[in-house]
């Protein structure tokens, strides 16, 4: 029964959620702090006479420009000309930011020197106070004053370590002006009061422009020039404040980069490469203009040494010695020694067994360092100094590499339990079609809930392997085994039927059978393809191929099942008055028209699919190539884009109005006008005669109002002769209107093409079963997900869609709108399938089979992929490819489990509508 399949599928969702929490554990960092006395004592014990910590700069200002990728500063034609000139007299690096390239983990990396976990992507929207060691904590413990202005994420993490601060909301991406002005307006007073030691300025405007319009937007150069002027002004102010004491320092950097689509979060070069610029008021001599690529976390030990502070306890960074060129060899080696001691302490804290090889090398280096220190300046040779530097660098590199490997630890008992239970739930889901005993399903669900509770409790206690743990797993195994034994005869019969069906398909298959065969084989082969990182990155190619192939087979099957043409000798039409002769003349003509129509429909389907593929380049290998959407977004093509969008809206209206009443058609027209008005108000389209209003907030809200009215209009009494086809069509039309509101302007053309495809498939005579048709439409939804520009990288999520119609940041509506926009295509095609179900005369059993097919098609890849990532947990691309796909799978389960409840509702509606 469908209800038992629903309960079992729910356990799949639960187990996958537990699996994600086990696979992405929150890293437990040391809460201890580095102490100045301890560091200096340790240094003196190892190498007597080593210079202690000393402050090199008086005032330090850090300007952090969100999404400032390296080429925005380093490119020859950069608008930041003043900054480029300052770099020529100082030192600048290209720094690599670790994934995930989102704000919260990048901020943590910049102040702690650690490598945050991927779970910080989720915590990015709800950051809490950071309790560990950091540069800010060291400054606070040393009595230094820190002021901050900018992204309020810093305040949530480090509020008690700022002397003065004011935050701006980082998530309201439609604002790229006030969010920066609110930072800059504090500079005159702060630079005149000079009662700070470190000032941090986090500018967000560039990142917001990227999310809204991309890096090629005409808004980017003016914003870069604005940042350039601010950098120059702050640097000149620091020169005036220098006096006769220590020099002042200005650091310019980015937290992460920006993809070619304007987002971030992935691992592409443009997202992970950011500038790291050190501008000293006294200048920093540079011996080499070509600097090697460094890690972003290298800022932490470098800045700690420049400010005379101990390096934070959890730092994995490496000193940037190019910044210390003006210091003598003694000071440079002392800094390297402190960096080495800190990393070796961190290594010993993470790995209980002492590394003899590394300890021996470190001891030899310290002895050589002590010997070198005891020599006079004349006796010291440059070669010896360079040798010591090289040995310290080797030790630091080895220690960092081993610590990084150790930091990635997994609770293997919990992971294995989750994988076993996922597979058992999948097996039970397969057998649920065989009418399982209800008590066994109840035991399965109860055991699942208990075991999840047990795992959550044991995880907090740090021990998963307990007797109750094995008892629970055994209980689940018994449930599956008992179900299999209970239905063993039925399972054998099903296997025999499956074998006979496959032989029939291979030996004397019809095109309709080949359609079902492709749907079955394609679903299986897609799951197998996910076991390769390259196929995960380019998954869109798989769905494009499958969705196109099924179109061709479907219409071939339609042609083969239509009435055959009469023999050629019977097709000759004689001019007689006989009715039978006239009918024999008309029938071939009608068949010819029918075949011509099928061919035309196939051509339109394929043409729409091809145009849709060209709209948004996605994936990884060819993401950098320009696409139709990039070309349409150019300022010179705004008029053409406006015409195409208007034509697309008109086409959608013509197709949808055939199923709508006059009132509903009028509401749809008003809603589409609000969509166009909204995009014109944001500057993306041109709407003559109507001025932009409030950055599109009012038109967007009016559009949402039209969507609500259209959804409830089915309940309105009407005297119109035009009759709607039911709730499914109204829901599909309503969703289309919401789809148009949330997606970017050029994707409105994509929605029009999808509407054309849906109209053709809706009117065509599907020669498939309702269950096979469900897989057909699921495939279309999978392809639509990638067609609108998404990929398996979180960098392609259109964050701007979450702020449509909003004036301020509000987490709940933003999360809802963002999820709906990301999965707009799959939801559209699922609703289209529900509308198509009206053409099938479905029984209660058919609806049960449809539900079963949907949940099994969605659950099978998730279960297989979960087991695979556990095996490949140390793969090179586990964090950049495999884990993001897991997150998308999790959202898939949430979306489709919610949508499939509609099928369950129809199942019960069918049950209660039957007499008796």
mmCIF file of N, CA, C and O in Angstrom, residues 420-421 424 443 447 451 467-481:
data_model
loop_
_atom_site.group_PDB
_atom_site.id
_atom_site.type_symbol
_atom_site.label_atom_id
_atom_site.label_comp_id
_atom_site.label_asym_id
_atom_site.label_seq_id
_atom_site.Cartn_x
_atom_site.Cartn_y
_atom_site.Cartn_z
ATOM 1 N N UNK A 420 24.237 1.364 6.056
ATOM 2 C CA UNK A 420 23.536 0.074 6.157
ATOM 3 C C UNK A 420 22.027 0.300 6.256
ATOM 4 O O UNK A 420 21.228 -0.365 5.572
ATOM 5 N N UNK A 421 21.641 1.254 7.093
ATOM 6 C CA UNK A 421 20.210 1.502 7.289
ATOM 7 C C UNK A 421 19.575 2.108 6.042
ATOM 8 O O UNK A 421 18.404 1.848 5.746
ATOM 9 N N UNK A 424 19.057 -0.843 3.753
ATOM 10 C CA UNK A 424 17.955 -1.677 4.218
ATOM 11 C C UNK A 424 16.616 -1.000 3.960
ATOM 12 O O UNK A 424 15.628 -1.652 3.590
ATOM 13 N N UNK A 443 7.665 -1.789 12.978
ATOM 14 C CA UNK A 443 8.926 -2.110 13.667
ATOM 15 C C UNK A 443 10.093 -1.389 13.006
ATOM 16 O O UNK A 443 10.986 -0.870 13.687
ATOM 17 N N UNK A 447 12.318 1.256 14.975
ATOM 18 C CA UNK A 447 13.751 0.993 15.125
ATOM 19 C C UNK A 447 14.576 2.142 14.561
ATOM 20 O O UNK A 447 15.602 2.517 15.126
ATOM 21 N N UNK A 451 17.129 4.320 16.764
ATOM 22 C CA UNK A 451 18.543 4.305 16.438
ATOM 23 C C UNK A 451 19.055 5.715 16.142
ATOM 24 O O UNK A 451 20.186 6.058 16.494
ATOM 25 N N UNK A 467 26.365 -1.675 23.011
ATOM 26 C CA UNK A 467 25.483 -2.830 22.773
ATOM 27 C C UNK A 467 24.141 -2.435 22.175
ATOM 28 O O UNK A 467 23.615 -3.114 21.293
ATOM 29 N N UNK A 468 23.556 -1.334 22.664
ATOM 30 C CA UNK A 468 22.268 -0.909 22.129
ATOM 31 C C UNK A 468 22.375 -0.538 20.651
ATOM 32 O O UNK A 468 21.417 -0.698 19.889
ATOM 33 N N UNK A 469 23.532 -0.030 20.260
ATOM 34 C CA UNK A 469 23.762 0.321 18.861
ATOM 35 C C UNK A 469 23.627 -0.923 17.984
ATOM 36 O O UNK A 469 22.921 -0.916 16.975
ATOM 37 N N UNK A 470 24.275 -2.004 18.367
ATOM 38 C CA UNK A 470 24.221 -3.230 17.573
ATOM 39 C C UNK A 470 22.837 -3.868 17.635
ATOM 40 O O UNK A 470 22.364 -4.462 16.668
ATOM 41 N N UNK A 471 22.172 -3.754 18.779
ATOM 42 C CA UNK A 471 20.817 -4.312 18.893
ATOM 43 C C UNK A 471 19.873 -3.616 17.921
ATOM 44 O O UNK A 471 19.044 -4.260 17.255
ATOM 45 N N UNK A 472 19.998 -2.300 17.808
ATOM 46 C CA UNK A 472 19.115 -1.546 16.920
ATOM 47 C C UNK A 472 19.373 -1.901 15.467
ATOM 48 O O UNK A 472 18.437 -2.076 14.682
ATOM 49 N N UNK A 473 20.646 -1.980 15.088
ATOM 50 C CA UNK A 473 20.969 -2.353 13.709
ATOM 51 C C UNK A 473 20.469 -3.759 13.407
ATOM 52 O O UNK A 473 19.916 -4.029 12.328
ATOM 53 N N UNK A 474 20.624 -4.650 14.374
ATOM 54 C CA UNK A 474 20.151 -6.022 14.178
ATOM 55 C C UNK A 474 18.631 -6.060 14.012
ATOM 56 O O UNK A 474 18.096 -6.816 13.200
ATOM 57 N N UNK A 475 17.939 -5.226 14.762
ATOM 58 C CA UNK A 475 16.474 -5.186 14.649
ATOM 59 C C UNK A 475 16.044 -4.769 13.247
ATOM 60 O O UNK A 475 15.128 -5.346 12.661
ATOM 61 N N UNK A 476 16.719 -3.764 12.705
ATOM 62 C CA UNK A 476 16.392 -3.333 11.340
ATOM 63 C C UNK A 476 16.693 -4.437 10.334
ATOM 64 O O UNK A 476 15.947 -4.651 9.380
ATOM 65 N N UNK A 477 17.800 -5.137 10.534
ATOM 66 C CA UNK A 477 18.156 -6.232 9.621
ATOM 67 C C UNK A 477 17.112 -7.333 9.666
ATOM 68 O O UNK A 477 16.732 -7.902 8.635
ATOM 69 N N UNK A 478 16.625 -7.642 10.861
ATOM 70 C CA UNK A 478 15.609 -8.682 11.009
ATOM 71 C C UNK A 478 14.326 -8.291 10.288
ATOM 72 O O UNK A 478 13.660 -9.124 9.653
ATOM 73 N N UNK A 479 13.976 -7.011 10.362
ATOM 74 C CA UNK A 479 12.762 -6.547 9.687
ATOM 75 C C UNK A 479 12.863 -6.792 8.192
ATOM 76 O O UNK A 479 11.935 -7.325 7.555
ATOM 77 N N UNK A 480 13.990 -6.406 7.602
ATOM 78 C CA UNK A 480 14.165 -6.597 6.165
ATOM 79 C C UNK A 480 14.172 -8.077 5.816
ATOM 80 O O UNK A 480 13.555 -8.506 4.833
ATOM 81 N N UNK A 481 14.861 -8.890 6.633
ATOM 82 C CA UNK A 481 14.929 -10.332 6.352
ATOM 83 C C UNK A 481 13.547 -10.975 6.451
ATOM 84 O O UNK A 481 13.161 -11.793 5.597
#
